[in-house]
Coordinates of C-alpha atoms and ligand atoms in Angstrom, one line a residue:
Chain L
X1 CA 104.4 8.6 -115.4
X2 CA 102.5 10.5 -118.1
X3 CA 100.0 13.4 -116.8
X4 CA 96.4 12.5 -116.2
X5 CA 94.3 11.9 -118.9
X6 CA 90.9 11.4 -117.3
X7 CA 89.9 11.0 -113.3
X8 CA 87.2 7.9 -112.6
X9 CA 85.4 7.4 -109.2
X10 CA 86.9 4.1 -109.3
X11 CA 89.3 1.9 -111.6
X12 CA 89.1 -1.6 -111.8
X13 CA 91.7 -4.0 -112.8
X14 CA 91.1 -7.0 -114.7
X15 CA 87.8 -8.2 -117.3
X16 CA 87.1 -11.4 -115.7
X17 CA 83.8 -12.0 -113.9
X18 CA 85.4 -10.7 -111.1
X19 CA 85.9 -6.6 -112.7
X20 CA 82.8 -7.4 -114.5
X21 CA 80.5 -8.0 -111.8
X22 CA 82.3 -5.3 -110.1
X23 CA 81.7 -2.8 -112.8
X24 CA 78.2 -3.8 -113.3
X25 CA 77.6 -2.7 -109.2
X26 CA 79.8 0.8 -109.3
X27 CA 78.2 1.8 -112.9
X28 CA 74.4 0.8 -110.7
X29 CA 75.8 2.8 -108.0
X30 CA 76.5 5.7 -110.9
X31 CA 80.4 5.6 -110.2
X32 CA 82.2 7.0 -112.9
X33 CA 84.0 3.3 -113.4
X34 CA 86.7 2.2 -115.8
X35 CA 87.7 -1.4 -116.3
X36 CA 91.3 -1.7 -117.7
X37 CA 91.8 -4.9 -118.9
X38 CA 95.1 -6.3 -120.4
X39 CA 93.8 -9.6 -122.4
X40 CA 90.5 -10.2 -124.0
X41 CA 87.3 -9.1 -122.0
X42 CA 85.9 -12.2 -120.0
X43 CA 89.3 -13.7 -118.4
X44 CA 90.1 -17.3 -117.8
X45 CA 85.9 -17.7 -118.9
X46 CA 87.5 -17.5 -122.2
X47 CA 89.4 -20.1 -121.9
X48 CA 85.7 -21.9 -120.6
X49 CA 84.1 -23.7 -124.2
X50 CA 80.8 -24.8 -122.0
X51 CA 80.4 -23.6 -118.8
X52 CA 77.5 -25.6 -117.5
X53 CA 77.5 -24.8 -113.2
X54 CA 76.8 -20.7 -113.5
X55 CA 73.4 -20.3 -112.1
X56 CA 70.2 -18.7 -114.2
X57 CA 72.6 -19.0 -117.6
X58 CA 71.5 -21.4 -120.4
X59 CA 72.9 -24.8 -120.2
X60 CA 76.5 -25.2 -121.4
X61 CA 76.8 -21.5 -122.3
X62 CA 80.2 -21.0 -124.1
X63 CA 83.0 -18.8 -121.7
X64 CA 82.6 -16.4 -124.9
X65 CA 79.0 -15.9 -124.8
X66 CA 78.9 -15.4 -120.9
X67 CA 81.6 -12.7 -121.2
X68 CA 80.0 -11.1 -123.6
X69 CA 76.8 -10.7 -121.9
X70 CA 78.8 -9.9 -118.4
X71 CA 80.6 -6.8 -120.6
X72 CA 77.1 -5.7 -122.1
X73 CA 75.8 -5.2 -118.7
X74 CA 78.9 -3.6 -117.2
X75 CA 78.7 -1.3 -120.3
X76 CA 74.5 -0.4 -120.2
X77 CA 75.3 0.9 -116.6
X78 CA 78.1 3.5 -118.3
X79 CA 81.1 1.2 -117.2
X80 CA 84.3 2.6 -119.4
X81 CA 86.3 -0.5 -120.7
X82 CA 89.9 0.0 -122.1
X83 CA 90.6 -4.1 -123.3
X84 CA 93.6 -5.3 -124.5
X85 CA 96.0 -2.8 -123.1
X86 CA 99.1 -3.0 -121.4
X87 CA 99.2 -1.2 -117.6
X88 CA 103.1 0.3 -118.0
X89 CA 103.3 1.6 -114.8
X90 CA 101.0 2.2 -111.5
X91 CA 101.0 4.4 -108.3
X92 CA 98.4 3.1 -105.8
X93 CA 99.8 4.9 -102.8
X94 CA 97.9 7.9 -101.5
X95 CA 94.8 9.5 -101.9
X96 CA 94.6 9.3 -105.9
X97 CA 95.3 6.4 -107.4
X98 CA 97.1 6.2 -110.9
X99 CA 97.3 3.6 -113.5
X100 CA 99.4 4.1 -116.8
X101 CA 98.4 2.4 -119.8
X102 CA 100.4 1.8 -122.8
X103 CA 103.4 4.3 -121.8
X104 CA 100.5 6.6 -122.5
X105 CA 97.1 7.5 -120.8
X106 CA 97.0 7.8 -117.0
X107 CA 93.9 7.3 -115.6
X108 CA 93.5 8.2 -111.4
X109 CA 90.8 7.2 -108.9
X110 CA 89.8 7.5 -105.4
X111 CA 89.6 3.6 -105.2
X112 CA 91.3 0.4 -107.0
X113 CA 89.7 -2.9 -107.1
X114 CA 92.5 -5.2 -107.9
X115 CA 90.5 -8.2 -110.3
X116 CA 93.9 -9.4 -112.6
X117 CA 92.9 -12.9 -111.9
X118 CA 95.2 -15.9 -112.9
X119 CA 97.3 -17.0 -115.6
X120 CA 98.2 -20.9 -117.0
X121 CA 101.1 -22.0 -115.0
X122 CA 104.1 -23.0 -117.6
X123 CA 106.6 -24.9 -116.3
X124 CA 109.9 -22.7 -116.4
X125 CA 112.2 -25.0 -118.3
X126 CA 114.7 -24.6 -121.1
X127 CA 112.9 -25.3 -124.3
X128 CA 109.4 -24.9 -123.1
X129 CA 108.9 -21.1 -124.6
X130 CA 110.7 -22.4 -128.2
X131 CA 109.0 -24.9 -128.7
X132 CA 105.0 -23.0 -127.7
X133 CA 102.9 -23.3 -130.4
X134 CA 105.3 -26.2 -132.7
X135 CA 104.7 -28.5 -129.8
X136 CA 104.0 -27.3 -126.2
X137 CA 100.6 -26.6 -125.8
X138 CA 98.4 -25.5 -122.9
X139 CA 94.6 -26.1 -124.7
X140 CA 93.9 -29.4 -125.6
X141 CA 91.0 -28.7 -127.1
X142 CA 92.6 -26.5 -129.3
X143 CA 95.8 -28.0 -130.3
X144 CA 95.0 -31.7 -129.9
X145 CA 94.2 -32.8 -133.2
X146 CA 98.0 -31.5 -134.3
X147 CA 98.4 -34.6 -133.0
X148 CA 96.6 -37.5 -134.8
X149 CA 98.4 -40.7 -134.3
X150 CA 101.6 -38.6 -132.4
X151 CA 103.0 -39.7 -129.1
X152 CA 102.5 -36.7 -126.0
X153 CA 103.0 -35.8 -122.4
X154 CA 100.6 -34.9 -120.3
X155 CA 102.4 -32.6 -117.7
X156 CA 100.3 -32.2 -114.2
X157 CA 97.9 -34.4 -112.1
X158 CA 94.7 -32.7 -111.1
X159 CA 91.6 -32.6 -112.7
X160 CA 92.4 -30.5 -115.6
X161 CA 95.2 -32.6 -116.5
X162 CA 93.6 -36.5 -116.0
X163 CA 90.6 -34.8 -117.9
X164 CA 92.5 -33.6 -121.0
X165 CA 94.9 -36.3 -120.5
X166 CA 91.8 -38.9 -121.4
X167 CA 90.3 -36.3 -124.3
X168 CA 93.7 -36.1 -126.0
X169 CA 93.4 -39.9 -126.3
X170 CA 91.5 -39.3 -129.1
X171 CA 94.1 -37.7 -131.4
X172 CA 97.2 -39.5 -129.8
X173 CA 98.2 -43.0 -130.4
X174 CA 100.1 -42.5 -126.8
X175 CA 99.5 -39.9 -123.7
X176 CA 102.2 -40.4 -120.8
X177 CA 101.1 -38.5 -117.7
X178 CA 103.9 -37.1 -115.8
X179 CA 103.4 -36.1 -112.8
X180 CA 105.6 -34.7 -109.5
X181 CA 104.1 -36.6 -106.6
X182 CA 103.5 -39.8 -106.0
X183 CA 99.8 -39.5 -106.1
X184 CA 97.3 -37.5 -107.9
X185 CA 95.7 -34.3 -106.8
X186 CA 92.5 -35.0 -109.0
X187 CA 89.6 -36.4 -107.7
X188 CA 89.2 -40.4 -107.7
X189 CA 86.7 -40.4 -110.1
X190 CA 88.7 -38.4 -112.8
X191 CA 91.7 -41.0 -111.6
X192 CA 89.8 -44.0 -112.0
X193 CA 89.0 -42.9 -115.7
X194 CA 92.2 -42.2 -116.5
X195 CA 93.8 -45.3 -115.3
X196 CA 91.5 -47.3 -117.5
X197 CA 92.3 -45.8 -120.2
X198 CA 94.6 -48.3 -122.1
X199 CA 96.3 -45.6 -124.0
X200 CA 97.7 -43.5 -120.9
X201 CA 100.9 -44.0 -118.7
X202 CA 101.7 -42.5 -116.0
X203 CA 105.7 -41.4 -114.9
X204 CA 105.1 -40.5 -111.2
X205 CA 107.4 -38.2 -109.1
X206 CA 109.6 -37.1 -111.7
X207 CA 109.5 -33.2 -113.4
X208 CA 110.4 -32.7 -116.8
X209 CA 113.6 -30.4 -116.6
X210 CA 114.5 -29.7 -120.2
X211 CA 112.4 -29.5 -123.5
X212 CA 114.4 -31.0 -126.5
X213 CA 114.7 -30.9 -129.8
X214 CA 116.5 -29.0 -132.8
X215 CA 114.1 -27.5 -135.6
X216 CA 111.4 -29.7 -133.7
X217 CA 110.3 -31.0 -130.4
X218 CA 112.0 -34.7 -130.1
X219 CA 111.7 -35.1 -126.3
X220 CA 112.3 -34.0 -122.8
X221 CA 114.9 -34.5 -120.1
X222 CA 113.0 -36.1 -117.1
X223 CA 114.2 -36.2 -113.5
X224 CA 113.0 -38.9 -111.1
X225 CA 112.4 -36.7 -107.8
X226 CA 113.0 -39.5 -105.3
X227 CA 116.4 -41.4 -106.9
X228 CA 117.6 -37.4 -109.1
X229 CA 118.2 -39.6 -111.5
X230 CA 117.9 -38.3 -115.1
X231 CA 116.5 -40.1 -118.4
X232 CA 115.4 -38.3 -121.8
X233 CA 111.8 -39.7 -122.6
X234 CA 111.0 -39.4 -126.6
X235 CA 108.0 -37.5 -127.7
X236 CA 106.0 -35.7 -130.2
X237 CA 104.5 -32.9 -128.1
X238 CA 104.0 -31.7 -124.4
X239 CA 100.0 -30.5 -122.8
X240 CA 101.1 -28.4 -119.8
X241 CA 98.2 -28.3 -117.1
X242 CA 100.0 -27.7 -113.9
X243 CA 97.7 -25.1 -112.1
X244 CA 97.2 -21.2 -112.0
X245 CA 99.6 -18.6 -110.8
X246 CA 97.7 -15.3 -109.6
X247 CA 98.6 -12.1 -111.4
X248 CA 100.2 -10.1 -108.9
X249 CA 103.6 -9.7 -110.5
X250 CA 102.9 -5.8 -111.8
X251 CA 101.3 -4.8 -108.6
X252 CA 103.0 -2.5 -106.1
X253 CA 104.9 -4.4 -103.7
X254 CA 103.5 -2.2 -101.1
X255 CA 100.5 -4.4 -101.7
X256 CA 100.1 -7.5 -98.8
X257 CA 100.3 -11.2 -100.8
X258 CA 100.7 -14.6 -99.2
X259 CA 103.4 -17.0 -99.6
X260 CA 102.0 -18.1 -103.4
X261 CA 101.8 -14.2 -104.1
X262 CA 98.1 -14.2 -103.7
X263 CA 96.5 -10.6 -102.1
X264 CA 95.5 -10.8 -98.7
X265 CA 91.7 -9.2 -97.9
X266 CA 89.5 -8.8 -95.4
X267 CA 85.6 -10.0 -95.5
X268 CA 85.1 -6.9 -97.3
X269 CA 88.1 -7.2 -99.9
X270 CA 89.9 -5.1 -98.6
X271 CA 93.3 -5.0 -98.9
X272 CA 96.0 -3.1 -96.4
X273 CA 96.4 0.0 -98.8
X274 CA 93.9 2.5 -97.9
X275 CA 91.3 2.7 -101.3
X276 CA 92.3 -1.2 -103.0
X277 CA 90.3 -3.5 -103.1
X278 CA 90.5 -7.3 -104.3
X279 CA 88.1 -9.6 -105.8
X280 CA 88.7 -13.1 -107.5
X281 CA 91.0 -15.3 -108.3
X282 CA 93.7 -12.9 -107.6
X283 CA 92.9 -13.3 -103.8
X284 CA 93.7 -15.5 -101.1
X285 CA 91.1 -17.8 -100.9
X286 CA 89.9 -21.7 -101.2
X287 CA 87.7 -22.0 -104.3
X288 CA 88.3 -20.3 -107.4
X289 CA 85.4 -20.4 -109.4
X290 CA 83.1 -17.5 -111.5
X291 CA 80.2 -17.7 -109.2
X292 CA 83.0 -17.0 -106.1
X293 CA 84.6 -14.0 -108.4
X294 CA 81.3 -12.6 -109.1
X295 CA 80.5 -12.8 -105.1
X296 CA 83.9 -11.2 -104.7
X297 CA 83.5 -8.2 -107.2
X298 CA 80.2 -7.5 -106.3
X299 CA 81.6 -7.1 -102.5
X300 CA 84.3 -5.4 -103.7
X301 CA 82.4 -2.4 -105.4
X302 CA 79.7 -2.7 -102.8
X303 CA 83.0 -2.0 -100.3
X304 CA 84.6 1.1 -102.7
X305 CA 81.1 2.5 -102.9
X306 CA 81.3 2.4 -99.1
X307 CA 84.6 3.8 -99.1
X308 CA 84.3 6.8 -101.8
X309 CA 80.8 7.6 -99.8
X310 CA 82.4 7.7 -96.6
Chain V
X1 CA 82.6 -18.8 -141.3
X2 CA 84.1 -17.3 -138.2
X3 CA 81.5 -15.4 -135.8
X4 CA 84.1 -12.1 -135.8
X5 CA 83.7 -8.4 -136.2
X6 CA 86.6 -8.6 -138.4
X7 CA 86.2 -9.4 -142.2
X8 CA 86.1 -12.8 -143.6
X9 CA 87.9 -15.0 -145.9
X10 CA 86.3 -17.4 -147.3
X11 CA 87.8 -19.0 -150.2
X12 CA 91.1 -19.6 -152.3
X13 CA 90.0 -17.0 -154.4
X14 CA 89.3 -14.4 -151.9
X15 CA 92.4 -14.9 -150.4
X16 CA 94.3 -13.9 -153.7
X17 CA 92.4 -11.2 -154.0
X18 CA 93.0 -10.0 -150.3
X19 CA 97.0 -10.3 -150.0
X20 CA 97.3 -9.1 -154.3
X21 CA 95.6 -5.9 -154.1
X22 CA 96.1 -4.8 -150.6
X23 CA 100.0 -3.7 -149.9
X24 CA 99.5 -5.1 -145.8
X25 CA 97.2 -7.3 -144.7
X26 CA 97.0 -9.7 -141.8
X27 CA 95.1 -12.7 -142.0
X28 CA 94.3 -14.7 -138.8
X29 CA 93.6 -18.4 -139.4
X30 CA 91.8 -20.3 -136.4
X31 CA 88.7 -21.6 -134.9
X32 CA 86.6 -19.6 -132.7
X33 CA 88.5 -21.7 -129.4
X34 CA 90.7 -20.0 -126.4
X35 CA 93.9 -19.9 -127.7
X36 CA 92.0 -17.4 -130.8
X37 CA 89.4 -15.5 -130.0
X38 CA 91.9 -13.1 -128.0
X39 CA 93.9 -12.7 -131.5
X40 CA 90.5 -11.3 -133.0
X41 CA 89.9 -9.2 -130.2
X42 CA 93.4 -7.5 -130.5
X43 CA 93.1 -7.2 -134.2
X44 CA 89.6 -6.0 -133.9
X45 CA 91.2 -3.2 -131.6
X46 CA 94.2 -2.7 -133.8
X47 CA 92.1 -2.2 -137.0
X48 CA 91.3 1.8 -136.1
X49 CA 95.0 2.3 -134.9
X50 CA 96.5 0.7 -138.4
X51 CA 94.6 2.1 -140.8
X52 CA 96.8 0.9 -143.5
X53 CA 96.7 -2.8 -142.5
X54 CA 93.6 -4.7 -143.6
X55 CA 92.8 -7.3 -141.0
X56 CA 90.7 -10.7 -141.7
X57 CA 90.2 -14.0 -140.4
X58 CA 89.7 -17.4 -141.4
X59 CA 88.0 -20.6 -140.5
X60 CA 91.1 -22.9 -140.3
X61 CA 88.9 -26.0 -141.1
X62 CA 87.1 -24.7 -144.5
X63 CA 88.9 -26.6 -147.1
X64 CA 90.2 -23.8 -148.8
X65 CA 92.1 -22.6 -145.4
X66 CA 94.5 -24.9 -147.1
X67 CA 96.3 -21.7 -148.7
X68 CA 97.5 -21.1 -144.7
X69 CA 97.5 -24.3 -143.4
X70 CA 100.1 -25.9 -146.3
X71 CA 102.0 -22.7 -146.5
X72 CA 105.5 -23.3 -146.3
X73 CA 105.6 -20.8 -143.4
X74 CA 103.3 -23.1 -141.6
X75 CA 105.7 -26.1 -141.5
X76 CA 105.8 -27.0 -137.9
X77 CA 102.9 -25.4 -136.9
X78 CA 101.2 -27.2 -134.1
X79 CA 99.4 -24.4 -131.8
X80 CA 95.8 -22.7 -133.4
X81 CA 95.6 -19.7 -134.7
X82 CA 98.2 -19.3 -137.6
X83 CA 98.2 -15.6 -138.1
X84 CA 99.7 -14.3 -141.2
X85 CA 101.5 -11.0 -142.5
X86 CA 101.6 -10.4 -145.9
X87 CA 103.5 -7.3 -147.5
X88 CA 102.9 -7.1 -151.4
X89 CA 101.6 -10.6 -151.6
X90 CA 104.5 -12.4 -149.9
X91 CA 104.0 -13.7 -146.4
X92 CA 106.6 -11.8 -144.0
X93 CA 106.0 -13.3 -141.1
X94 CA 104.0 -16.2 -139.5
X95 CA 103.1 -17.0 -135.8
X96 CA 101.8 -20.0 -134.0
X97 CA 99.4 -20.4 -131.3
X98 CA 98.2 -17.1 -129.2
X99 CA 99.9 -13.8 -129.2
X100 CA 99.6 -10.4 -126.6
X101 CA 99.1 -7.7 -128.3
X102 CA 102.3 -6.4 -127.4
X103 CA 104.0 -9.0 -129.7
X104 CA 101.6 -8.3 -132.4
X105 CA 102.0 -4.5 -132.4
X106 CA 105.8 -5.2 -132.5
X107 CA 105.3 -7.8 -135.3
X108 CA 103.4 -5.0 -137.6
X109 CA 105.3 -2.3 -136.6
X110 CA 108.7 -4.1 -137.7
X111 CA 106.9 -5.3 -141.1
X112 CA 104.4 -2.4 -142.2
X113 CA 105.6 0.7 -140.4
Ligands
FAD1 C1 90.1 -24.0 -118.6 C2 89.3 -23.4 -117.4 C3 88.0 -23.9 -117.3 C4 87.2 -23.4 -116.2 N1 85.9 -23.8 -116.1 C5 85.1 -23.2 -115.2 C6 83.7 -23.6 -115.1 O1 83.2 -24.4 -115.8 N2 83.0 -23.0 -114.1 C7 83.5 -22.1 -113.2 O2 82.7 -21.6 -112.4 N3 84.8 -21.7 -113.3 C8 85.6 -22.3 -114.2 N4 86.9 -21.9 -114.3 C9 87.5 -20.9 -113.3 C10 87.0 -19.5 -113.6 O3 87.2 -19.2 -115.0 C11 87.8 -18.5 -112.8 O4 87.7 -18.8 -111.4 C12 87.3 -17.1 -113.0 O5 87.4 -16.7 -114.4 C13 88.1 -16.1 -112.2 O6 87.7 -14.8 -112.5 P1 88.5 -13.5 -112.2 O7 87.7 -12.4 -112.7 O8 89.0 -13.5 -110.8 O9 89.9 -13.6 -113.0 P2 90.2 -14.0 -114.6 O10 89.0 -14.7 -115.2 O11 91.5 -14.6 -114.6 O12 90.2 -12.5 -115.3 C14 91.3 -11.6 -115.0 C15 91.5 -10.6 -116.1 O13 92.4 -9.6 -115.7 C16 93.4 -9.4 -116.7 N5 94.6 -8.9 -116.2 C17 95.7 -9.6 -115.7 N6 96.7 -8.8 -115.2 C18 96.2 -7.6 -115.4 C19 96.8 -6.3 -115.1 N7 98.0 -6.1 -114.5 N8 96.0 -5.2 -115.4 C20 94.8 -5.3 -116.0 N9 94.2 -6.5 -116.3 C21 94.9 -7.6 -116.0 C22 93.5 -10.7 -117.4 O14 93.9 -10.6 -118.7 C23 92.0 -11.2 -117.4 O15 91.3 -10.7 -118.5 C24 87.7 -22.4 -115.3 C25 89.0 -21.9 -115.5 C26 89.8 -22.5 -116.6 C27 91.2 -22.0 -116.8

């Protein structure tokens, strides 16, 4: 690691509501704060075009809009941002924490709140990264009409995936749902729309174990989870919406996750390194939702104030 | 138009003048959806680093977005935005669908550096 550049009170990992909240509370609490943030400011609310349950904000406000508003706060209360950076390298042991950015600055602090969120859970198959962007897709709102009169797959079955499943009907002349189980993880009423939707099949309890295709996507290799038997199912494009993986992968492994790599708190987000803190989706917990990250960050900093006061 | 920091392009003709009398320029073509908006953000924090690199954007339904849309580069496109490099008024290098900016940094430091 580089030598210090600058020393902050505290650092916060991650732009989402989560950080944000948190560095709205530290910058209150006049905590020299810096938020590094390796995507654009705002998260997975980004990803959010109406966001239509966040209490007090207007009515279908877009993920853009509330991000924007979250990082305008953050920043009135002299909260540092560094966005769309690359943490290289981190040290989060003892009493000083440091955090490389870039193979460049180091910034230290007396306390870490870990906020890195989640990231779009791809499937991990040959294929899938060739073909992303000429025919896998993860946003059906933004890639759907590519597909005008095209037969797709819809990979998942929870809510996101029924939902999209139904919207890309639109576009496609055929959506095939495939899905692992033998049932549906989505709620009944999502299920019920999707089932009467004349243009959707569903391929239960198989997992797509190949992408195909030459210059361009021409199908997938299937595998039927119950018989292993294989079968290569022709299509035009693939929507991927199989769940959230928590970003924990360039954390020390000092740090305490679960069994699906989430960080383990306390009440008080604390984790089991003296001085780190976690808030959000990044955490072991039930519901992941911005109202529940903001509730997390704002305990989080309340927690490192605590902590750096103590 | 696109509601960016960056500059706009807004027609066939503007485009022509952007990529003919600038030597690098890189042209991000999208809507303002997920998959985009962190392309602008990362361009909008490359412009002071790459100074000379001129950045824009444009709205990939305006009719004349055409000029990216039907490139040949874009041929099996199928994942918004289509960002663009162009070096002396030839495109060197098209992507598909959202990039880090690690990839992006490597992408102009390979073509303009
Ligand atoms: C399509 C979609 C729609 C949704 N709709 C809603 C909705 O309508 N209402 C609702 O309440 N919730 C919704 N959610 C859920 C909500 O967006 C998340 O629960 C919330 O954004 C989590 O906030 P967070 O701050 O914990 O993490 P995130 O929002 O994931 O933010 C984490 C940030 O940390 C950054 N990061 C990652 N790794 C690092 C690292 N190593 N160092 C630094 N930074 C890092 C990421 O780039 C990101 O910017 C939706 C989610 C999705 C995907």
């Amino acid at each position: 690691m580089n030598k210090i550049t600058d020393t902050y009170d505290v650092i916060v990992l991650g732009g989402g509501p989560a950080g944000l909240t948190a560095g709205i509370y530290l910058g209150r609490a006049k905590l020299k704060t810096l938020i590094i943030n390796e995507g654009s400011i705002g998260g997975q609310m980004v990803l959010t075009h109406a966001i239509a349950n966040y209490p007090g904000a207007k009515v279908d406000i877009s993920g853009r809009d509330l991000s924007l508003d979250m990082k305008a706060q953050a920043k009135t209360f002299g909260c540092k941002i560094e966005s769309n950076v690359e943490v290289t390298s981190m040290d989060l042991s003892g009493e000083l924490k440091q955090i490389e950015i870039d193979d460049d600055e180091v910034f230290a602090a007396k306390a870490v709140i870990v906020a890195t969120g989640g990231t779009p859970r791809s499937m991990g198959v040959p294929g899938e990264t060739k073909f992303k962007g000429s025919g896998v897709s993860y946003c059906a709102t933004c890639d759907g009409d590519f597909f005008e009169g095209k037969e797709i797959i819809v990979v998942g079955g929870g809510n996101s995936a029924l939902e999209e499943a139904v919207s890309l009907t639109q576009y496609a002349s055929k959506v095939t749902v495939i899905h692992q189980f033998d049932h549906f993880q989505a709620t009944e009423h999502a299920v019920k729309i999707a089932r009467e939707n004349e243009k959707i099949a569903f391929i239960m309890e198989s997992e797509i174990q190949a992408v195909l295709g030459d210059q361009t996507l021409t199908g997938v290799e299937l595998m039927n989870m119950k018989t292993n038997q294989r079968s290569i199912v022709s299509t035009d494009g693939i929507f991927v919406f199989i769940g959230y993986v928590a970003n924990t992968v360039a954390l020390p492994g000092s740090l305490a996750l679960n069994s699906r790599n989430e960080i383990v708190t306390d009440a008080a987000m604390m984790t089991n390194l003296d001085g780190v803190f976690a808030a959000g989706d990044v955490r072991e917990k039930r519901y992941r939702q911005i109202t529940t990250a903001v509730s997390d960050g704002t305990i989080a900093a309340l927690s490192a104030i605590d902590f750096i006061q103590s | 138009m696109l509601n960016t920091n960056l500059k706009h392009i807004t027609s066939e003709a503007d485009f022509k003048q952007v990529i003919e009398s600038n030597e690098k320029v890189m042209v991000c073509c999208g809507r303002m959806g997920p998959m985009c908006l962190p392309v602008y953000d990362i361009m909008e924090d490359l412009e002071e680093k790459y100074e000379s690199v001129v950045f824009y954007d444009m709205a990939f339904d305006s009719p004349d977005a055409h000029v990216i849309r039907n490139h040949p580069k874009s041929a099996g496109f199928m994942g918004l935005p289509f960002t663009y490099y162009f070096k002396n008024g030839e495109a060197v290098e098209a992507t598909s669908s959202i990039q880090s900016k690690k990839q992006v940094k490597e992408l102009l430091d390979k073509h303009f550096a």
